[in-house]
PDB file of C-alpha atoms in Angstrom:
ATOM      1  CA  MET A 121      12.243-102.367  37.936  1.00 52.00           C
ATOM      2  CA  ILE A 122      11.837-103.181  34.193  1.00 61.00           C
ATOM      3  CA  ALA A 123       8.490-104.655  33.219  1.00 73.00           C
ATOM      4  CA  ASP A 124       8.419-108.143  31.676  1.00 83.00           C
ATOM      5  CA  PRO A 125       7.098-107.742  28.079  1.00 87.00           C
ATOM      6  CA  GLY A 126       6.062-111.414  27.808  1.00 88.00           C
ATOM      7  CA  GLN A 127       3.950-111.175  30.923  1.00 91.00           C
ATOM      8  CA  ILE A 128       2.314-107.930  29.729  1.00 93.00           C
ATOM      9  CA  LEU A 129       1.530-109.539  26.346  1.00 95.00           C
ATOM     10  CA  PHE A 130      -0.122-112.611  27.894  1.00 95.00           C
ATOM     11  CA  LEU A 131      -1.991-110.541  30.493  1.00 95.00           C
ATOM     12  CA  THR A 132      -3.331-108.265  27.735  1.00 96.00           C
ATOM     13  CA  PHE A 133      -4.326-111.247  25.564  1.00 96.00           C
ATOM     14  CA  PHE A 134      -6.155-113.170  28.301  1.00 96.00           C
ATOM     15  CA  GLY A 135      -7.575-109.937  29.741  1.00 96.00           C
ATOM     16  CA  ALA A 136      -8.994-108.954  26.348  1.00 97.00           C
ATOM     17  CA  ALA A 137     -10.427-112.485  25.988  1.00 97.00           C
ATOM     18  CA  ALA A 138     -12.072-112.251  29.433  1.00 96.00           C
ATOM     19  CA  VAL A 139     -13.591-108.851  28.598  1.00 96.00           C
ATOM     20  CA  TRP A 140     -14.718-109.954  25.101  1.00 96.00           C
ATOM     21  CA  PHE A 141     -16.467-113.083  26.382  1.00 96.00           C
ATOM     22  CA  GLY A 142     -17.936-110.966  29.210  1.00 95.00           C
ATOM     23  CA  VAL A 143     -19.530-108.742  26.545  1.00 95.00           C
ATOM     24  CA  VAL A 144     -20.758-111.806  24.609  1.00 94.00           C
ATOM     25  CA  VAL A 145     -22.582-113.040  27.778  1.00 92.00           C
ATOM     26  CA  PHE A 146     -25.051-110.147  27.515  1.00 91.00           C
ATOM     27  CA  ARG A 147     -25.112-109.784  23.732  1.00 89.00           C
ATOM     28  CA  THR A 148     -26.095-113.264  22.595  1.00 85.00           C
ATOM     29  CA  ARG A 149     -29.782-114.190  22.647  1.00 79.00           C
ATOM     30  CA  SER A 150     -29.168-117.859  23.408  1.00 80.00           C
ATOM     31  CA  MET A 151     -28.927-118.462  27.151  1.00 80.00           C
ATOM     32  CA  VAL A 152     -26.796-121.575  26.788  1.00 82.00           C
ATOM     33  CA  ARG A 153     -24.314-119.554  24.723  1.00 86.00           C
ATOM     34  CA  SER A 154     -24.330-116.947  27.504  1.00 88.00           C
ATOM     35  CA  ALA A 155     -23.363-119.594  30.069  1.00 88.00           C
ATOM     36  CA  ILE A 156     -20.580-120.914  27.810  1.00 90.00           C
ATOM     37  CA  ALA A 157     -19.294-117.374  27.144  1.00 93.00           C
ATOM     38  CA  LEU A 158     -19.188-116.769  30.907  1.00 93.00           C
ATOM     39  CA  LEU A 159     -17.254-120.032  31.307  1.00 93.00           C
ATOM     40  CA  PHE A 160     -14.680-118.838  28.738  1.00 95.00           C
ATOM     41  CA  SER A 161     -14.475-115.439  30.431  1.00 95.00           C
ATOM     42  CA  GLN A 162     -13.831-117.022  33.849  1.00 95.00           C
ATOM     43  CA  THR A 163     -11.305-119.442  32.313  1.00 95.00           C
ATOM     44  CA  ALA A 164      -9.432-116.483  30.816  1.00 96.00           C
ATOM     45  CA  VAL A 165      -9.381-114.929  34.306  1.00 96.00           C
ATOM     46  CA  GLY A 166      -7.916-118.231  35.590  1.00 96.00           C
ATOM     47  CA  ALA A 167      -5.289-118.094  32.813  1.00 96.00           C
ATOM     48  CA  MET A 168      -4.395-114.569  33.984  1.00 96.00           C
ATOM     49  CA  PHE A 169      -3.810-116.006  37.485  1.00 96.00           C
ATOM     50  CA  LEU A 170      -1.446-118.564  35.914  1.00 95.00           C
ATOM     51  CA  VAL A 171       0.414-115.767  34.077  1.00 95.00           C
ATOM     52  CA  MET A 172       0.719-113.965  37.419  1.00 93.00           C
ATOM     53  CA  GLN A 173       2.393-117.116  38.811  1.00 92.00           C
ATOM     54  CA  ALA A 174      -0.471-117.978  41.194  1.00 93.00           C
ATOM     55  CA  GLU A 175      -0.648-121.592  39.944  1.00 93.00           C
ATOM     56  CA  PHE A 176      -2.846-123.037  42.684  1.00 94.00           C
ATOM     57  CA  LEU A 177      -5.441-120.262  42.425  1.00 94.00           C
ATOM     58  CA  GLY A 178      -5.406-120.369  38.604  1.00 95.00           C
ATOM     59  CA  VAL A 179      -6.119-124.092  38.447  1.00 95.00           C
ATOM     60  CA  LEU A 180      -8.723-123.766  41.226  1.00 94.00           C
ATOM     61  CA  GLN A 181     -10.492-120.947  39.363  1.00 94.00           C
ATOM     62  CA  ILE A 182     -10.632-122.889  36.078  1.00 94.00           C
ATOM     63  CA  MET A 183     -11.880-126.095  37.744  1.00 93.00           C
ATOM     64  CA  MET A 184     -14.457-124.333  39.916  1.00 91.00           C
ATOM     65  CA  MET A 185     -15.831-122.246  37.084  1.00 89.00           C
ATOM     66  CA  ALA A 186     -16.048-125.204  34.690  1.00 89.00           C
ATOM     67  CA  SER A 187     -18.338-127.044  37.107  1.00 89.00           C
ATOM     68  CA  GLU A 188     -20.229-123.911  38.178  1.00 86.00           C
ATOM     69  CA  MET A 189     -20.989-122.803  34.637  1.00 85.00           C
ATOM     70  CA  SER A 190     -22.123-126.264  33.510  1.00 85.00           C
ATOM     71  CA  ILE A 191     -24.601-126.262  36.431  1.00 84.00           C
ATOM     72  CA  MET A 192     -25.650-122.753  35.398  1.00 81.00           C
ATOM     73  CA  ALA A 193     -26.258-123.902  31.806  1.00 82.00           C
ATOM     74  CA  ILE A 194     -28.507-126.730  33.071  1.00 84.00           C
ATOM     75  CA  PHE A 195     -30.517-124.270  35.194  1.00 78.00           C
ATOM     76  CA  MET A 196     -30.771-121.947  32.206  1.00 77.00           C
ATOM     77  CA  VAL A 197     -32.360-124.652  30.084  1.00 78.00           C
ATOM     78  CA  MET A 198     -34.721-125.558  32.964  1.00 76.00           C
ATOM     79  CA  PHE A 199     -35.927-122.059  33.786  1.00 73.00           C
ATOM     80  CA  MET A 200     -35.908-120.138  30.549  1.00 68.00           C
ATOM     81  CA  MET A 201     -39.002-119.711  28.416  1.00 64.00           C
ATOM     82  CA  ASP A 202     -36.762-119.642  25.372  1.00 63.00           C
ATOM     83  CA  PRO A 203     -33.295-121.093  26.138  1.00 60.00           C
ATOM     84  CA  GLY A 204     -32.233-121.225  22.493  1.00 61.00           C
ATOM     85  CA  GLY A 205     -33.060-117.566  21.899  1.00 60.00           C
ATOM     86  CA  LEU A 206     -35.145-118.501  18.851  1.00 62.00           C
ATOM     87  CA  GLY A 207     -38.137-116.307  19.642  1.00 61.00           C
ATOM     88  CA  ALA A 208     -36.131-113.041  19.910  1.00 60.00           C
ATOM     89  CA  MET A 209     -37.629-112.304  23.332  1.00 63.00           C
ATOM     90  CA  GLU A 210     -36.749-108.975  24.945  1.00 69.00           C
ATOM     91  CA  MET A 211     -34.802-109.811  28.088  1.00 74.00           C
ATOM     92  CA  THR A 212     -33.529-106.425  29.222  1.00 80.00           C
ATOM     93  CA  HIS A 213     -34.893-103.377  31.002  1.00 82.00           C
ATOM     94  CA  GLN A 214     -33.514 -99.943  32.083  1.00 87.00           C
ATOM     95  CA  LYS A 215     -30.730-100.305  29.494  1.00 87.00           C
ATOM     96  CA  ARG A 216     -29.741 -96.646  29.485  1.00 90.00           C
ATOM     97  CA  LEU A 217     -29.412 -96.485  33.290  1.00 92.00           C
ATOM     98  CA  SER A 218     -27.366 -99.721  33.307  1.00 91.00           C
ATOM     99  CA  LEU A 219     -25.019 -98.430  30.607  1.00 92.00           C
ATOM    100  CA  LYS A 220     -24.553 -95.188  32.540  1.00 94.00           C
ATOM    101  CA  ALA A 221     -23.865 -97.049  35.818  1.00 94.00           C
ATOM    102  CA  GLY A 222     -21.360 -99.407  34.144  1.00 94.00           C
ATOM    103  CA  GLY A 223     -19.647 -96.543  32.281  1.00 95.00           C
ATOM    104  CA  THR A 224     -19.404 -94.384  35.408  1.00 95.00           C
ATOM    105  CA  GLY A 225     -17.944 -97.315  37.375  1.00 95.00           C
ATOM    106  CA  PHE A 226     -15.367 -97.948  34.642  1.00 95.00           C
ATOM    107  CA  VAL A 227     -14.314 -94.276  34.383  1.00 96.00           C
ATOM    108  CA  LEU A 228     -13.998 -93.936  38.179  1.00 96.00           C
ATOM    109  CA  ALA A 229     -11.952 -97.148  38.430  1.00 95.00           C
ATOM    110  CA  LEU A 230      -9.765 -96.009  35.518  1.00 94.00           C
ATOM    111  CA  ALA A 231      -9.117 -92.666  37.256  1.00 95.00           C
ATOM    112  CA  VAL A 232      -8.037 -94.450  40.451  1.00 94.00           C
ATOM    113  CA  ILE A 233      -5.846 -96.910  38.483  1.00 93.00           C
ATOM    114  CA  LEU A 234      -4.057 -94.239  36.440  1.00 92.00           C
ATOM    115  CA  LEU A 235      -3.779 -91.545  39.117  1.00 92.00           C
ATOM    116  CA  GLY A 236      -2.945 -93.788  42.081  1.00 86.00           C
ATOM    117  CA  GLY A 237       0.718 -94.248  42.995  1.00 84.00           C
ATOM    118  CA  TRP A 238       1.270 -98.007  43.090  1.00 86.00           C
ATOM    119  CA  GLY A 239       5.028 -97.990  43.753  1.00 83.00           C
ATOM    120  CA  ALA A 240       7.504-100.365  42.152  1.00 84.00           C
ATOM    121  CA  ALA A 241       6.490-103.927  41.264  1.00 82.00           C
ATOM    122  CA  VAL A 242       8.169-106.803  43.084  1.00 84.00           C
ATOM    123  CA  GLN A 243       9.573-109.145  40.417  1.00 79.00           C
ATOM    124  CA  GLU A 244      10.552-112.126  42.586  1.00 85.00           C
ATOM    125  CA  VAL A 245       7.764-114.440  43.611  1.00 87.00           C
ATOM    126  CA  PRO A 246       7.994-117.681  45.669  1.00 89.00           C
ATOM    127  CA  GLU A 247       7.858-120.803  43.479  1.00 90.00           C
ATOM    128  CA  ALA A 248       4.580-122.764  43.215  1.00 90.00           C
ATOM    129  CA  ALA A 249       5.325-125.468  45.821  1.00 92.00           C
ATOM    130  CA  VAL A 250       6.575-122.922  48.365  1.00 93.00           C
ATOM    131  CA  GLN A 251       3.508-120.729  47.714  1.00 92.00           C
ATOM    132  CA  THR A 252       1.053-123.591  48.240  1.00 92.00           C
ATOM    133  CA  ALA A 253       2.794-124.663  51.461  1.00 94.00           C
ATOM    134  CA  ALA A 254       2.791-121.071  52.735  1.00 93.00           C
ATOM    135  CA  LEU A 255      -0.916-120.709  51.827  1.00 93.00           C
ATOM    136  CA  GLY A 256      -1.709-123.888  53.779  1.00 93.00           C
ATOM    137  CA  ARG A 257       0.158-122.548  56.817  1.00 93.00           C
ATOM    138  CA  GLU A 258      -1.664-119.221  56.475  1.00 93.00           C
ATOM    139  CA  LEU A 259      -5.082-120.935  56.281  1.00 92.00           C
ATOM    140  CA  LEU A 260      -4.473-123.260  59.215  1.00 93.00           C
ATOM    141  CA  GLY A 261      -2.520-120.711  61.238  1.00 92.00           C
ATOM    142  CA  ARG A 262      -3.094-116.997  61.408  1.00 91.00           C
ATOM    143  CA  SER A 263      -6.243-116.951  59.197  1.00 92.00           C
ATOM    144  CA  MET A 264      -7.836-120.114  60.575  1.00 94.00           C
ATOM    145  CA  PHE A 265     -10.861-118.328  62.032  1.00 94.00           C
ATOM    146  CA  ILE A 266     -11.692-116.649  58.688  1.00 93.00           C
ATOM    147  CA  PHE A 267     -11.149-119.915  56.801  1.00 92.00           C
ATOM    148  CA  GLU A 268     -13.388-121.875  59.172  1.00 94.00           C
ATOM    149  CA  SER A 269     -16.035-119.123  58.949  1.00 94.00           C
ATOM    150  CA  ALA A 270     -16.002-119.540  55.150  1.00 93.00           C
ATOM    151  CA  GLY A 271     -16.602-123.290  55.561  1.00 93.00           C
ATOM    152  CA  LEU A 272     -19.474-122.678  57.966  1.00 95.00           C
ATOM    153  CA  THR A 273     -20.947-120.080  55.586  1.00 94.00           C
ATOM    154  CA  ILE A 274     -20.974-122.616  52.732  1.00 93.00           C
ATOM    155  CA  LEU A 275     -22.652-125.215  54.965  1.00 95.00           C
ATOM    156  CA  THR A 276     -25.307-122.692  56.054  1.00 94.00           C
ATOM    157  CA  ALA A 277     -25.884-121.628  52.428  1.00 93.00           C
ATOM    158  CA  MET A 278     -26.264-125.277  51.332  1.00 91.00           C
ATOM    159  CA  ILE A 279     -28.886-125.957  54.010  1.00 93.00           C
ATOM    160  CA  ALA A 280     -30.659-122.634  53.349  1.00 91.00           C
ATOM    161  CA  ALA A 281     -30.716-123.164  49.565  1.00 90.00           C
ATOM    162  CA  THR A 282     -32.089-126.703  49.961  1.00 90.00           C
ATOM    163  CA  MET A 283     -34.755-125.558  52.437  1.00 90.00           C
ATOM    164  CA  VAL A 284     -35.830-122.717  50.136  1.00 86.00           C
ATOM    165  CA  ALA A 285     -35.928-124.974  47.072  1.00 83.00           C
ATOM    166  CA  ILE A 286     -37.848-127.991  48.424  1.00 83.00           C
ATOM    167  CA  ALA A 287     -41.596-127.912  47.962  1.00 71.00           C
ATOM    168  CA  PRO A 288     -43.739-127.216  51.012  1.00 73.00           C
ATOM    169  CA  HIS A 289     -45.439-130.400  52.263  1.00 68.00           C
ATOM    170  CA  GLY A 290     -48.243-131.542  50.003  1.00 62.00           C
ATOM    171  CA  GLU A 291     -47.792-128.833  47.385  1.00 60.00           C
ATOM    172  CA  ASP A 292     -46.621-131.177  44.642  1.00 58.00           C
ATOM    173  CA  GLU A 293     -49.705-133.408  44.990  1.00 55.00           C
ATOM    174  CA  ALA A 294     -52.052-130.444  44.576  1.00 50.00           C
TER     175      ALA A 294
ATOM    176  CA  MET B 199       4.244 -97.270  38.150  1.00 60.00           C
ATOM    177  CA  THR B 200       4.131-100.945  37.261  1.00 85.00           C
ATOM    178  CA  ALA B 201       2.853-101.744  33.766  1.00 89.00           C
ATOM    179  CA  GLU B 202       1.695-105.331  34.524  1.00 90.00           C
ATOM    180  CA  LEU B 203      -0.356-104.237  37.534  1.00 92.00           C
ATOM    181  CA  VAL B 204      -2.005-101.425  35.568  1.00 94.00           C
ATOM    182  CA  VAL B 205      -2.910-103.802  32.680  1.00 94.00           C
ATOM    183  CA  VAL B 206      -4.589-106.264  35.072  1.00 95.00           C
ATOM    184  CA  LEU B 207      -6.411-103.494  36.961  1.00 96.00           C
ATOM    185  CA  ILE B 208      -7.777-101.997  33.709  1.00 96.00           C
ATOM    186  CA  MET B 209      -9.041-105.421  32.546  1.00 96.00           C
ATOM    187  CA  ALA B 210     -10.636-105.958  35.973  1.00 97.00           C
ATOM    188  CA  ALA B 211     -12.295-102.523  35.784  1.00 97.00           C
ATOM    189  CA  ALA B 212     -13.736-103.431  32.353  1.00 97.00           C
ATOM    190  CA  LEU B 213     -15.079-106.755  33.688  1.00 96.00           C
ATOM    191  CA  PHE B 214     -16.587-104.904  36.665  1.00 96.00           C
ATOM    192  CA  ALA B 215     -18.323-102.400  34.365  1.00 96.00           C
ATOM    193  CA  ILE B 216     -19.751-105.207  32.184  1.00 96.00           C
ATOM    194  CA  GLY B 217     -20.928-107.003  35.324  1.00 96.00           C
ATOM    195  CA  ILE B 218     -22.677-103.853  36.637  1.00 95.00           C
ATOM    196  CA  TYR B 219     -24.378-103.390  33.247  1.00 95.00           C
ATOM    197  CA  GLY B 220     -25.517-107.030  33.216  1.00 93.00           C
ATOM    198  CA  ALA B 221     -26.758-107.105  36.798  1.00 93.00           C
ATOM    199  CA  LEU B 222     -28.822-103.934  36.286  1.00 93.00           C
ATOM    200  CA  SER B 223     -30.135-104.503  32.754  1.00 92.00           C
ATOM    201  CA  GLN B 224     -31.189-108.174  32.679  1.00 89.00           C
ATOM    202  CA  THR B 225     -34.698-109.275  33.588  1.00 85.00           C
ATOM    203  CA  ASN B 226     -33.904-112.952  34.177  1.00 85.00           C
ATOM    204  CA  LEU B 227     -32.684-113.959  37.660  1.00 86.00           C
ATOM    205  CA  VAL B 228     -30.036-116.344  36.283  1.00 85.00           C
ATOM    206  CA  MET B 229     -28.678-113.633  33.942  1.00 87.00           C
ATOM    207  CA  ILE B 230     -28.475-111.194  36.885  1.00 91.00           C
ATOM    208  CA  MET B 231     -26.405-113.798  38.731  1.00 91.00           C
ATOM    209  CA  MET B 232     -24.078-113.975  35.724  1.00 91.00           C
ATOM    210  CA  GLY B 233     -23.514-110.212  36.064  1.00 94.00           C
ATOM    211  CA  VAL B 234     -22.680-110.625  39.754  1.00 94.00           C
ATOM    212  CA  GLU B 235     -20.251-113.444  38.846  1.00 93.00           C
ATOM    213  CA  LEU B 236     -18.409-111.063  36.494  1.00 95.00           C
ATOM    214  CA  ILE B 237     -18.185-108.411  39.242  1.00 96.00           C
ATOM    215  CA  LEU B 238     -16.716-110.992  41.630  1.00 95.00           C
ATOM    216  CA  ALA B 239     -14.254-112.166  38.930  1.00 95.00           C
ATOM    217  CA  ALA B 240     -13.039-108.547  38.705  1.00 96.00           C
ATOM    218  CA  ALA B 241     -12.537-108.510  42.492  1.00 96.00           C
ATOM    219  CA  LEU B 242     -10.554-111.777  42.242  1.00 95.00           C
ATOM    220  CA  LEU B 243      -8.317-110.313  39.533  1.00 96.00           C
ATOM    221  CA  ASN B 244      -7.593-107.245  41.667  1.00 95.00           C
ATOM    222  CA  LEU B 245      -6.718-109.374  44.704  1.00 96.00           C
ATOM    223  CA  VAL B 246      -4.328-111.636  42.755  1.00 96.00           C
ATOM    224  CA  ALA B 247      -2.705-108.640  40.998  1.00 95.00           C
ATOM    225  CA  PHE B 248      -2.111-106.798  44.273  1.00 94.00           C
ATOM    226  CA  TRP B 249      -0.697-109.957  45.846  1.00 94.00           C
ATOM    227  CA  ARG B 250       1.601-110.689  42.884  1.00 93.00           C
ATOM    228  CA  TYR B 251       2.973-107.235  42.119  1.00 92.00           C
ATOM    229  CA  LEU B 252       2.947-105.510  45.524  1.00 92.00           C
ATOM    230  CA  HIS B 253       3.132-108.148  48.288  1.00 91.00           C
ATOM    231  CA  PRO B 254       4.081-111.612  46.943  1.00 91.00           C
ATOM    232  CA  GLY B 255       5.368-112.627  50.358  1.00 88.00           C
ATOM    233  CA  ALA B 256       2.043-112.073  52.149  1.00 90.00           C
ATOM    234  CA  MET B 257      -0.141-115.166  51.716  1.00 91.00           C
ATOM    235  CA  ALA B 258      -3.131-113.370  53.277  1.00 92.00           C
ATOM    236  CA  GLY B 259      -3.698-111.985  49.747  1.00 91.00           C
ATOM    237  CA  GLN B 260      -4.252-115.496  48.348  1.00 92.00           C
ATOM    238  CA  MET B 261      -6.396-116.347  51.367  1.00 93.00           C
ATOM    239  CA  PHE B 262      -8.761-113.497  50.465  1.00 93.00           C
ATOM    240  CA  VAL B 263      -9.063-114.943  46.950  1.00 94.00           C
ATOM    241  CA  LEU B 264     -10.321-118.206  48.487  1.00 93.00           C
ATOM    242  CA  ILE B 265     -12.847-116.245  50.562  1.00 93.00           C
ATOM    243  CA  VAL B 266     -14.169-114.419  47.445  1.00 93.00           C
ATOM    244  CA  MET B 267     -14.445-117.810  45.655  1.00 93.00           C
ATOM    245  CA  THR B 268     -16.529-118.978  48.641  1.00 93.00           C
ATOM    246  CA  VAL B 269     -18.765-115.936  48.216  1.00 92.00           C
ATOM    247  CA  MET B 270     -19.192-116.865  44.510  1.00 92.00           C
ATOM    248  CA  ALA B 271     -20.247-120.416  45.406  1.00 91.00           C
ATOM    249  CA  VAL B 272     -22.634-119.203  48.131  1.00 93.00           C
ATOM    250  CA  GLU B 273     -24.167-116.659  45.743  1.00 91.00           C
ATOM    251  CA  MET B 274     -24.802-119.421  43.193  1.00 89.00           C
ATOM    252  CA  ALA B 275     -26.308-121.819  45.746  1.00 89.00           C
ATOM    253  CA  VAL B 276     -28.656-119.280  47.349  1.00 90.00           C
ATOM    254  CA  GLY B 277     -29.526-117.706  43.974  1.00 89.00           C
ATOM    255  CA  PHE B 278     -30.520-121.057  42.461  1.00 87.00           C
ATOM    256  CA  GLY B 279     -32.442-121.959  45.644  1.00 88.00           C
ATOM    257  CA  ILE B 280     -34.485-118.762  45.279  1.00 87.00           C
ATOM    258  CA  ALA B 281     -34.881-119.387  41.520  1.00 86.00           C
ATOM    259  CA  VAL B 282     -36.273-122.890  42.142  1.00 86.00           C
ATOM    260  CA  ALA B 283     -38.724-121.577  44.781  1.00 86.00           C
ATOM    261  CA  ARG B 284     -39.804-118.723  42.505  1.00 85.00           C
ATOM    262  CA  PHE B 285     -40.226-121.007  39.477  1.00 84.00           C
ATOM    263  CA  ARG B 286     -42.301-123.404  41.562  1.00 83.00           C
ATOM    264  CA  ALA B 287     -44.569-120.626  42.831  1.00 82.00           C
ATOM    265  CA  ARG B 288     -44.946-118.516  39.662  1.00 80.00           C
ATOM    266  CA  GLY B 289     -43.623-120.591  36.780  1.00 79.00           C
ATOM    267  CA  SER B 290     -41.018-117.984  35.833  1.00 79.00           C
ATOM    268  CA  VAL B 291     -37.817-116.365  37.115  1.00 79.00           C
ATOM    269  CA  GLU B 292     -38.376-112.984  35.416  1.00 81.00           C
ATOM    270  CA  VAL B 293     -37.760-110.195  37.927  1.00 80.00           C
ATOM    271  CA  GLU B 294     -40.287-107.940  36.160  1.00 78.00           C
ATOM    272  CA  GLU B 295     -42.962-110.344  37.416  1.00 78.00           C
ATOM    273  CA  ALA B 296     -41.753-110.079  41.010  1.00 76.00           C
ATOM    274  CA  ARG B 297     -42.882-106.521  41.655  1.00 75.00           C
ATOM    275  CA  GLU B 298     -44.891-107.539  44.719  1.00 74.00           C
ATOM    276  CA  LEU B 299     -41.559-108.197  46.481  1.00 73.00           C
ATOM    277  CA  GLY B 300     -40.805-104.450  46.390  1.00 72.00           C
ATOM    278  CA  GLY B 301     -41.280-102.564  49.657  1.00 66.00           C
TER     279      GLY B 301
END
């Protein structure tokens, strides 16, 4: 099957944007800029979903990440000693080990990607409305147990996070 | 070999590597969570690419994407819960100052 050059171009563009903003997250000293760079990176990933004709997931990714990253930026400002990065604080440790681990992971993944036999790509994909309907049937049919487990997991996490975060009785008055 | 699939997988591998670097090298709990978010974004990209280019008829692929998004949300909620508790107790979320948690 012949590859679609337009799709490759857009995937490369948004992929490069996602990777570039991913690098910016850990290179900028300002924490708020880090959160915004991560938002752009995740939005580029959402745009890649749209290029791959997964409309529902693409829009979901962009919307979810926009809200998640704005919450993250607020927490950054709350918790950081130096959210603006004005004091040039050192915020990293074991840099060499981290670089080695990241590099090794990338090389191993690259070897699997380039040496693995992926077979021919399927060019036809169901249109957006058909996809969304089929996903709904999948979620409330064959995969219902997994889907419901995900819902229960979120509920448990919400209760757990709230219980961990609230102050023990009387601590705030002390 | 399918060129589109390989392009997406290489981008995902790069995001994964950046995420690993971030999660291991940062000293701030919120920055570590950002690294984990990048790793999960790479997993999402892989899932969507495999669904689109190898099995577009199988919606279980998209279902897994929703599950990974759930994991992202849960990671954020629990991570921020721990950050709030830690900040309340010690006044900082630097992991270098949490050595007493080590076994």
